[in-house]
XYZ file of N, CA and C in Angstrom:
687
model
N 0.821 -1.211 0.000
C 0.000 0.000 0.000
C 0.859 1.268 0.000
N 1.939 1.243 0.812
C 2.827 2.406 0.869
C 3.469 2.647 -0.486
N 3.878 1.556 -1.145
C 4.487 1.675 -2.469
C 3.520 2.227 -3.491
N 2.270 1.803 -3.412
C 1.262 2.279 -4.349
C 0.988 3.771 -4.152
N 0.881 4.186 -2.894
C 0.647 5.603 -2.612
C 1.832 6.439 -3.078
N 3.045 5.947 -2.803
C 4.247 6.674 -3.225
C 4.323 6.799 -4.738
N 4.027 5.698 -5.432
C 4.058 5.720 -6.896
C 2.996 6.644 -7.476
N 1.913 6.833 -6.736
C 0.814 7.672 -7.206
C 1.117 9.152 -7.080
N 1.707 9.534 -5.946
C 1.880 10.967 -5.683
C 3.270 11.494 -6.006
N 4.250 10.601 -6.117
C 5.631 11.061 -6.379
C 5.758 11.843 -7.684
N 5.158 11.389 -8.795
C 5.282 12.174 -10.034
C 4.713 13.581 -9.902
N 3.583 13.701 -9.194
C 2.966 15.005 -9.007
C 3.859 15.946 -8.227
N 4.429 15.459 -7.132
C 5.304 16.310 -6.330
C 6.597 16.641 -7.075
N 7.092 15.701 -7.867
C 8.307 15.969 -8.651
C 8.063 17.073 -9.679
N 6.940 16.988 -10.379
C 6.627 18.003 -11.380
C 6.326 19.351 -10.726
N 5.641 19.334 -9.586
C 5.350 20.582 -8.879
C 6.649 21.245 -8.419
N 7.589 20.441 -7.931
C 8.898 20.972 -7.524
C 9.629 21.574 -8.720
N 9.551 20.907 -9.859
C 10.203 21.402 -11.079
C 9.690 22.787 -11.439
N 8.377 22.954 -11.492
C 7.820 24.251 -11.871
C 8.021 25.295 -10.770
N 7.981 24.864 -9.529
C 8.209 25.778 -8.401
C 9.618 26.374 -8.470
N 10.595 25.541 -8.780
C 11.985 26.003 -8.823
C 12.307 26.794 -10.083
N 11.414 26.756 -11.062
C 11.604 27.552 -12.275
C 11.345 29.040 -12.035
N 10.745 29.364 -10.894
C 10.458 30.759 -10.553
C 11.782 31.472 -10.283
N 12.104 32.481 -11.104
C 13.368 33.187 -10.954
C 13.296 34.297 -9.915
N 12.131 34.502 -9.325
C 11.952 35.618 -8.404
C 11.499 35.098 -7.044
N 10.677 35.822 -6.347
C 10.248 35.397 -5.017
C 9.368 34.159 -5.113
N 9.804 33.076 -4.464
C 9.029 31.842 -4.490
C 7.766 31.989 -3.648
N 6.745 31.283 -4.036
C 5.460 31.347 -3.332
C 5.534 30.604 -1.999
N 4.771 31.062 -0.999
C 4.730 30.335 0.285
C 4.266 28.903 0.070
N 4.971 27.973 0.666
C 4.613 26.570 0.480
C 3.203 26.274 0.992
N 2.770 27.025 2.011
C 1.416 26.814 2.536
C 0.365 27.128 1.484
N 0.608 28.180 0.668
C -0.338 28.532 -0.388
C -0.313 27.510 -1.524
N 0.872 27.034 -1.851
C 1.001 26.030 -2.908
C 0.304 24.742 -2.477
N 0.515 24.357 -1.214
C -0.140 23.149 -0.694
C -1.655 23.325 -0.667
N -2.100 24.520 -0.333
C -3.538 24.798 -0.319
C -4.137 24.606 -1.713
N -3.446 25.137 -2.730
C -3.921 24.970 -4.102
C -3.933 23.494 -4.498
N -2.905 22.758 -4.075
C -2.803 21.324 -4.368
C -3.987 20.572 -3.757
N -4.316 20.885 -2.514
C -5.422 20.200 -1.833
C -6.761 20.530 -2.491
N -6.960 21.799 -2.844
C -8.196 22.165 -3.544
C -8.314 21.374 -4.850
N -7.193 21.236 -5.557
C -7.212 20.465 -6.799
C -7.590 19.015 -6.564
N -7.050 18.429 -5.487
C -7.373 17.035 -5.163
C -8.858 16.863 -4.842
N -9.426 17.822 -4.144
C -10.841 17.728 -3.765
C -11.777 17.789 -4.968
N -11.282 18.332 -6.075
C -12.109 18.414 -7.283
C -12.417 17.042 -7.877
N -11.588 16.063 -7.540
C -11.779 14.725 -8.126
C -13.179 14.198 -7.851
N -13.697 14.414 -6.655
C -14.954 13.787 -6.248
C -16.177 14.345 -6.987
N -16.374 15.662 -7.054
C -17.531 16.131 -7.828
C -17.420 15.818 -9.310
N -16.200 15.863 -9.850
C -16.027 15.574 -11.275
C -16.334 14.101 -11.561
N -15.830 13.208 -10.718
C -16.124 11.787 -10.901
C -17.621 11.516 -10.792
N -18.273 12.198 -9.869
C -19.716 12.019 -9.690
C -20.476 12.446 -10.947
N -20.113 13.588 -11.504
C -20.774 14.074 -12.720
C -20.512 13.133 -13.893
N -19.260 12.735 -14.066
C -18.918 11.840 -15.179
C -19.604 10.490 -15.021
N -19.697 10.000 -13.796
C -20.377 8.723 -13.551
C -21.863 8.837 -13.890
N -22.472 9.970 -13.538
C -23.890 10.176 -13.841
C -24.165 10.143 -15.335
N -23.312 10.801 -16.119
C -23.476 10.777 -17.581
C -23.273 9.374 -18.126
N -22.324 8.638 -17.534
C -22.055 7.277 -17.999
C -23.236 6.349 -17.719
N -23.780 6.431 -16.519
C -24.910 5.577 -16.136
C -26.126 5.861 -17.002
N -26.352 7.138 -17.297
C -27.506 7.521 -18.122
C -27.217 7.377 -19.620
N -25.989 6.970 -19.949
C -25.571 6.792 -21.343
C -25.794 8.076 -22.154
N -25.395 9.194 -21.568
C -25.511 10.507 -22.221
C -24.114 11.033 -22.526
N -23.934 11.519 -23.743
C -22.661 12.119 -24.112
C -21.509 11.146 -24.159
N -21.758 9.911 -24.556
C -20.705 8.897 -24.556
C -19.990 8.747 -25.895
N -20.341 9.568 -26.876
C -19.569 9.594 -28.116
C -18.153 10.069 -27.787
N -17.123 9.469 -28.395
C -15.741 9.841 -28.054
C -15.454 11.336 -28.121
N -16.022 12.037 -29.094
C -15.760 13.473 -29.222
C -16.369 14.240 -28.046
N -17.633 13.957 -27.744
C -18.315 14.648 -26.644
C -17.662 14.290 -25.310
N -17.354 13.016 -25.146
C -16.748 12.561 -23.902
C -15.377 13.205 -23.690
N -14.598 13.298 -24.769
C -13.238 13.833 -24.662
C -13.224 15.337 -24.441
N -13.985 16.063 -25.260
C -13.894 17.524 -25.233
C -14.804 18.178 -24.192
N -15.951 17.561 -23.894
C -16.882 18.183 -22.955
C -16.833 17.533 -21.573
N -17.025 16.212 -21.507
C -17.129 15.545 -20.217
C -15.775 15.317 -19.547
N -14.699 15.457 -20.296
C -13.368 15.342 -19.687
C -12.623 16.668 -19.795
N -12.304 17.084 -21.015
C -11.512 18.297 -21.194
C -12.136 19.536 -20.588
N -13.307 19.899 -21.051
C -13.959 21.120 -20.579
C -14.359 21.013 -19.110
N -14.932 19.887 -18.714
C -15.415 19.728 -17.344
C -14.274 19.839 -16.333
N -13.201 19.093 -16.556
C -12.100 19.089 -15.601
C -11.380 20.434 -15.571
N -11.132 21.001 -16.743
C -10.430 22.287 -16.769
C -11.298 23.419 -16.232
N -12.623 23.316 -16.421
C -13.496 24.345 -15.867
C -13.420 24.362 -14.351
N -13.469 23.203 -13.714
C -13.406 23.162 -12.257
C -12.068 23.713 -11.749
N -10.976 23.368 -12.424
C -9.658 23.904 -12.026
C -9.646 25.423 -12.197
N -10.139 25.870 -13.329
C -10.214 27.307 -13.636
C -11.053 28.041 -12.597
N -12.160 27.447 -12.207
C -13.053 28.055 -11.219
C -12.346 28.206 -9.875
N -11.654 27.155 -9.442
C -10.912 27.216 -8.181
C -9.832 28.289 -8.255
N -9.118 28.332 -9.370
C -8.075 29.346 -9.543
C -8.680 30.739 -9.436
N -9.768 30.954 -10.128
C -10.365 32.285 -10.211
C -10.884 32.764 -8.856
N -11.485 31.876 -8.070
C -12.149 32.291 -6.836
C -11.360 32.013 -5.561
N -10.264 31.263 -5.669
C -9.441 30.999 -4.481
C -8.073 31.680 -4.585
N -7.509 31.715 -5.776
C -6.134 32.178 -5.954
C -6.035 33.574 -6.557
N -6.873 33.868 -7.543
C -6.662 35.033 -8.410
C -6.495 36.344 -7.644
N -7.332 36.587 -6.644
C -7.279 37.854 -5.911
C -6.412 37.787 -4.660
N -5.771 36.672 -4.434
C -4.980 36.519 -3.210
C -3.723 37.383 -3.272
N -3.306 37.883 -2.110
C -2.160 38.791 -2.032
C -0.866 38.128 -2.496
N -0.761 36.820 -2.357
C 0.470 36.133 -2.762
C 0.556 35.886 -4.273
N -0.521 36.103 -4.970
C -0.464 36.043 -6.437
C -0.046 37.434 -6.903
N 1.273 37.694 -6.823
C 1.752 39.058 -7.027
C 2.734 39.220 -8.178
N 2.928 38.181 -8.977
C 3.652 38.369 -10.238
C 3.197 37.313 -11.248
N 3.577 37.534 -12.479
C 3.054 36.713 -13.579
C 3.354 35.229 -13.393
N 4.579 34.890 -13.017
C 4.945 33.480 -12.924
C 4.179 32.744 -11.822
N 3.738 33.476 -10.801
C 2.967 32.832 -9.723
C 1.757 32.081 -10.273
N 1.165 32.610 -11.344
C 0.015 31.946 -11.944
C 0.350 30.534 -12.385
N 1.553 30.364 -12.913
C 1.977 29.034 -13.357
C 2.128 28.098 -12.168
N 2.743 28.577 -11.095
C 2.918 27.743 -9.900
C 1.570 27.272 -9.360
N 0.626 28.199 -9.237
C -0.676 27.839 -8.672
C -1.506 26.991 -9.638
N -1.414 27.288 -10.934
C -2.118 26.468 -11.909
C -1.620 25.039 -11.905
N -0.302 24.874 -11.828
C 0.285 23.534 -11.771
C -0.101 22.837 -10.471
N -0.102 23.564 -9.358
C -0.444 22.957 -8.063
C -1.879 22.430 -8.066
N -2.819 23.230 -8.580
C -4.216 22.782 -8.641
C -4.339 21.546 -9.519
N -3.722 21.597 -10.688
C -3.819 20.481 -11.634
C -3.178 19.212 -11.088
N -2.040 19.355 -10.425
C -1.355 18.168 -9.913
C -2.024 17.614 -8.661
N -2.722 18.458 -7.905
C -3.533 17.918 -6.820
C -4.604 16.998 -7.374
N -5.266 17.470 -8.425
C -6.284 16.663 -9.099
C -5.665 15.392 -9.673
N -4.560 15.541 -10.409
C -3.945 14.403 -11.091
C -3.417 13.364 -10.109
N -2.884 13.807 -8.973
C -2.300 12.873 -8.011
C -3.359 11.990 -7.363
N -4.478 12.591 -6.959
C -5.539 11.776 -6.359
C -6.182 10.876 -7.414
N -6.393 11.409 -8.598
C -6.941 10.601 -9.686
C -6.013 9.423 -9.976
N -4.710 9.682 -9.960
C -3.720 8.640 -10.214
C -3.754 7.575 -9.125
N -3.896 8.002 -7.882
C -3.975 7.056 -6.766
C -5.182 6.136 -6.928
N -6.320 6.695 -7.254
C -7.530 5.889 -7.426
C -7.385 4.921 -8.598
N -6.746 5.395 -9.675
C -6.570 4.543 -10.859
C -5.637 3.369 -10.535
N -4.503 3.653 -9.905
C -3.552 2.582 -9.602
C -4.111 1.624 -8.568
N -4.901 2.134 -7.647
C -5.542 1.261 -6.655
C -6.487 0.279 -7.346
N -7.165 0.735 -8.395
C -8.132 -0.115 -9.091
C -7.477 -1.029 -10.119
N -6.372 -0.572 -10.734
C -5.824 -1.312 -11.882
C -4.429 -1.897 -11.669
N -3.742 -1.469 -10.633
C -2.441 -2.057 -10.350
C -1.283 -1.093 -10.540
N -0.233 -1.312 -9.744
C 0.917 -0.416 -9.742
C 1.745 -0.517 -11.028
N 1.507 -1.556 -11.817
C 2.277 -1.716 -13.054
C 2.016 -0.597 -14.054
N 0.952 0.159 -13.861
C 0.650 1.280 -14.755
C 1.274 2.598 -14.284
N 2.040 2.542 -13.201
C 2.541 3.778 -12.582
C 3.407 4.596 -13.539
N 4.296 3.938 -14.283
C 5.203 4.680 -15.154
C 4.462 5.383 -16.284
N 3.585 4.653 -16.969
C 2.847 5.264 -18.078
C 1.926 6.368 -17.590
N 1.362 6.191 -16.394
C 0.506 7.235 -15.834
C 1.310 8.489 -15.509
N 2.536 8.306 -15.042
C 3.382 9.462 -14.716
C 3.787 10.218 -15.972
N 4.110 9.479 -17.024
C 4.589 10.100 -18.259
C 3.472 10.814 -19.003
N 2.272 10.241 -18.986
C 1.190 10.808 -19.792
C 0.148 11.585 -18.963
N -0.762 10.947 -18.234
C -1.827 11.738 -17.586
C -1.317 12.762 -16.575
N -0.397 12.367 -15.692
C 0.041 13.289 -14.641
C 0.785 14.475 -15.233
N 1.733 14.196 -16.128
C 2.496 15.308 -16.715
C 1.620 16.181 -17.603
N 0.649 15.593 -18.295
C -0.226 16.420 -19.130
C -1.063 17.364 -18.272
N -1.536 16.883 -17.128
C -2.289 17.764 -16.223
C -1.407 18.930 -15.757
N -0.153 18.637 -15.452
C 0.762 19.698 -15.033
C 0.914 20.748 -16.126
N 1.016 20.305 -17.361
C 1.202 21.230 -18.485
C -0.064 22.037 -18.752
N -1.231 21.394 -18.645
C -2.486 22.148 -18.783
C -2.566 23.232 -17.704
N -2.145 22.878 -16.485
C -2.170 23.845 -15.394
C -1.206 24.995 -15.617
N -0.020 24.691 -16.148
C 0.955 25.746 -16.431
C 0.425 26.718 -17.474
N -0.219 26.178 -18.497
C -0.782 27.027 -19.558
C -1.911 27.885 -19.010
N -2.790 27.286 -18.203
C -3.869 28.052 -17.590
C -3.309 29.164 -16.708
N -2.325 28.828 -15.876
C -1.754 29.811 -14.978
C -1.055 30.944 -15.701
N -0.441 30.633 -16.833
C 0.221 31.682 -17.631
C -0.789 32.746 -18.066
N -1.927 32.296 -18.587
C -2.920 33.264 -19.080
C -3.643 33.971 -17.939
N -3.784 33.307 -16.793
C -4.334 33.996 -15.624
C -3.405 35.126 -15.199
N -2.114 34.843 -15.166
C -1.152 35.881 -14.825
C -1.112 36.983 -15.857
N -1.262 36.609 -17.100
C -1.273 37.603 -18.178
C -2.454 38.563 -18.004
N -3.594 38.013 -17.613
C -4.771 38.856 -17.435
C -4.625 39.783 -16.227
N -4.076 39.240 -15.131
C -4.001 40.026 -13.904
C -2.992 41.164 -13.993
N -1.857 40.906 -14.628
C -0.789 41.900 -14.617
C -0.671 42.702 -15.904
N -1.535 42.405 -16.873
C -1.609 43.197 -18.101
C -3.077 43.472 -18.384
N -3.709 44.324 -17.545
C -5.167 44.508 -17.607
C -5.677 45.120 -18.896
N -4.755 45.546 -19.788
C -5.224 46.041 -21.079
C -5.988 44.948 -21.817
N -5.716 43.680 -21.465
C -6.412 42.547 -22.079
C -7.488 42.017 -21.136
N -8.033 42.868 -20.322
C -8.942 42.480 -19.249
C -10.013 41.485 -19.684
N -10.095 40.388 -18.930
C -11.098 39.322 -19.056
C -10.949 38.463 -20.309
N -10.390 38.997 -21.374
C -10.211 38.146 -22.552
C -9.258 36.998 -22.236
N -8.183 37.295 -21.513
C -7.210 36.265 -21.192
C -7.735 35.265 -20.166
N -8.693 35.687 -19.334
C -9.312 34.729 -18.412
C -10.071 33.665 -19.202
N -10.724 34.086 -20.274
C -11.422 33.133 -21.142
C -10.431 32.222 -21.847
N -9.335 32.812 -22.323
C -8.289 32.023 -22.989
C -7.703 31.000 -22.015
N -7.574 31.393 -20.719
C -7.030 30.501 -19.696
C -7.874 29.249 -19.515
N -9.145 29.324 -19.834
C -10.016 28.147 -19.801
C -10.036 27.437 -21.142
N -10.108 28.200 -22.222
C -10.329 27.627 -23.546
C -9.142 26.769 -24.020
N -7.929 27.297 -23.953
C -6.783 26.561 -24.501
C -6.518 25.256 -23.742
N -6.438 25.264 -22.403
C -6.256 23.975 -21.717
C -7.383 22.986 -21.978
N -8.623 23.481 -22.094
C -9.759 22.580 -22.353
C -9.630 21.912 -23.711
N -9.254 22.679 -24.726
C -9.090 22.115 -26.064
C -7.935 21.114 -26.099
N -6.804 21.485 -25.509
C -5.646 20.581 -25.487
C -5.957 19.303 -24.713
N -6.662 19.457 -23.608
C -7.069 18.292 -22.819
C -8.019 17.407 -23.628
N -8.935 18.038 -24.346
C -9.864 17.283 -25.185
C -9.150 16.519 -26.277
N -8.174 17.162 -26.920
C -7.390 16.482 -27.968
C -6.659 15.282 -27.375
N -6.047 15.489 -26.220
C -5.323 14.412 -25.549
C -6.225 13.190 -25.334
N -7.396 13.413 -24.750
C -8.306 12.303 -24.476
C -8.882 11.694 -25.758
N -9.161 12.541 -26.733
C -9.721 12.040 -27.989
C -8.720 11.121 -28.695
N -7.461 11.481 -28.663
C -6.430 10.624 -29.269
C -6.371 9.276 -28.559
N -6.420 9.298 -27.240
C -6.371 8.044 -26.487
C -7.582 7.158 -26.766
N -8.750 7.774 -26.931
C -9.976 7.002 -27.129
C -10.106 6.451 -28.541
N -9.592 7.149 -29.519
C -9.857 6.774 -30.916
C -8.724 6.001 -31.588
N -7.513 6.088 -31.045
C -6.396 5.348 -31.640
C -6.264 4.018 -30.906
N -6.545 2.957 -31.594
C -6.595 1.638 -30.973
C -5.243 0.939 -30.914
N -4.375 1.212 -31.874
C -3.067 0.558 -31.885
C -1.980 1.574 -32.217
N -0.792 1.298 -31.707
C 0.369 2.177 -31.932
C 0.096 3.617 -31.492
N -0.724 3.752 -30.451
C -1.095 5.097 -29.990
C 0.106 5.885 -29.488
N 1.119 5.156 -29.033
C 2.274 5.837 -28.459
C 3.009 6.693 -29.498
N 2.896 6.297 -30.788
C 3.566 7.053 -31.852
C 2.870 8.394 -32.116
N 1.660 8.510 -31.654
C 0.948 9.788 -31.755
C 1.068 10.572 -30.455
N 0.983 9.863 -29.334
C 0.975 10.537 -28.046
C 2.320 11.152 -27.686
N 3.404 10.497 -28.059
C 4.716 11.065 -27.731
C 4.939 12.404 -28.435
N 4.681 12.511 -29.770
C 4.806 13.837 -30.390
C 3.862 14.873 -29.789
N 2.652 14.452 -29.415
C 1.716 15.395 -28.814
C 2.231 15.866 -27.455
N 2.805 14.962 -26.662
C 3.356 15.353 -25.368
C 4.559 16.279 -25.547
N 5.371 16.016 -26.557
C 6.505 16.911 -26.840
C 5.985 18.306 -27.170
N 4.926 18.366 -27.995
C 4.310 19.652 -28.325
C 3.828 20.364 -27.059
N 3.159 19.613 -26.169
C 2.655 20.214 -24.934
C 3.790 20.781 -24.090
N 4.872 20.026 -23.969
C 6.007 20.494 -23.180
C 6.615 21.761 -23.786
N 6.784 21.778 -25.085
C 7.365 22.957 -25.741
C 6.439 24.159 -25.563
N 5.157 23.943 -25.804
C 4.159 25.012 -25.686
C 4.148 25.598 -24.263
N 4.157 24.706 -23.261
C 4.099 25.157 -21.872
C 5.404 25.826 -21.442
N 6.546 25.258 -21.816
C 7.817 25.807 -21.364
C 8.115 27.163 -21.995
N 7.610 27.392 -23.176
C 7.745 28.727 -23.764
C 6.986 29.754 -22.933
N 5.855 29.347 -22.401
C 5.075 30.259 -21.562
C 5.706 30.428 -20.180
N 6.388 29.409 -19.715
C 7.161 29.546 -18.485
C 8.232 30.612 -18.655
N 8.947 30.551 -19.770
C 10.004 31.538 -20.033
C 9.418 32.942 -20.187
N 8.316 33.046 -20.930
C 7.692 34.358 -21.129
C 7.218 34.946 -19.807
N 6.642 34.117 -18.956
C 6.143 34.613 -17.667
C 7.290 35.163 -16.825
N 8.405 34.443 -16.791
C 9.567 34.938 -16.063
C 10.108 36.220 -16.688
N 10.129 36.280 -18.013
C 10.618 37.483 -18.700
C 9.712 38.678 -18.428
N 8.398 38.467 -18.487
C 7.450 39.555 -18.217
C 7.605 40.051 -16.779
N 7.778 39.114 -15.845
C 7.945 39.491 -14.444
C 9.214 40.313 -14.259
N 10.279 39.898 -14.919
C 11.545 40.638 -14.825
C 11.395 42.050 -15.371
N 10.718 42.191 -16.490
C 10.516 43.523 -17.073
C 9.699 44.415 -16.139
N 8.658 43.859 -15.542
C 7.836 44.640 -14.622
C 8.640 45.092 -13.413
N 9.502 44.207 -12.910
C 10.295 44.578 -11.746
C 11.325 45.650 -12.094
N 11.909 45.561 -13.284
C 12.861 46.584 -13.721
C 12.166 47.932 -13.859
N 10.992 47.941 -14.480
C 10.237 49.188 -14.630
C 9.830 49.756 -13.280
N 9.437 48.864 -12.365
C 9.059 49.305 -11.025
C 10.255 49.925 -10.302
N 11.426 49.301 -10.454
C 12.647 49.822 -9.820
C 13.004 51.186 -10.382
N 12.921 51.321 -11.725
C 13.268 52.603 -12.365
C 12.296 53.691 -11.951
N 11.022 53.350 -11.829
C 10.011 54.325 -11.425
C 10.268 54.807 -9.999
N 10.584 53.877 -9.100
C 10.847 54.247 -7.720
C 12.131 55.073 -7.604
N 13.103 54.744 -8.459
C 14.377 55.466 -8.439
C 14.172 56.915 -8.831
N 13.273 57.158 -9.787
C 13.013 58.519 -10.248
C 12.311 59.351 -9.180
N 11.481 58.675 -8.378
C 10.703 59.420 -7.381
C 11.502 59.729 -6.119
N 12.656 59.060 -5.958
C 13.472 59.294 -4.762
C 14.192 60.650 -4.860
């Protein structure tokens, strides 16, 4: 049991540490990051309940609807909602890159508990593939969501448009991910690996941009304060 729990949550904590340490500026309080992680984990239960209800009633079970609406949109909406109403206005969300840290924390809280339930039901032999694909993809969706949340908060000229983008892009990418898994019956790994590479490149570019934007804002803030002295 200890091995199964460790195999379930270790990938999530490893990825969260990776993105946390990518912050080139003031790191977020661990208590806030843990809070976001726990909120993400708690999302598993209402989402599973909703998805189970649709499954039992045999509604929306076409692969496209299931992938893009009942998985992609549903899961990313709940994460987005938690981010918007728990994190967005918090005092510790004070620079662009923080959005990525909190987005990843929420997503990995969800992914870690989901992973634990999956491995408990299907066996620890799936731990490696689950770490490489579902857990890491959730982290990347969270990073992308957090990037656009930070973009909206610290560049209000794009007010509210980027909040919508923060939901739309991760939902579409998540839907594509699930649709590929559901519809490709053989040799799926030859499609999923390039898609995961794309996700990593897409997300890491936004990690770099968020750090660059934060650095520019701090330089401008320093120059402004220097002039007023």
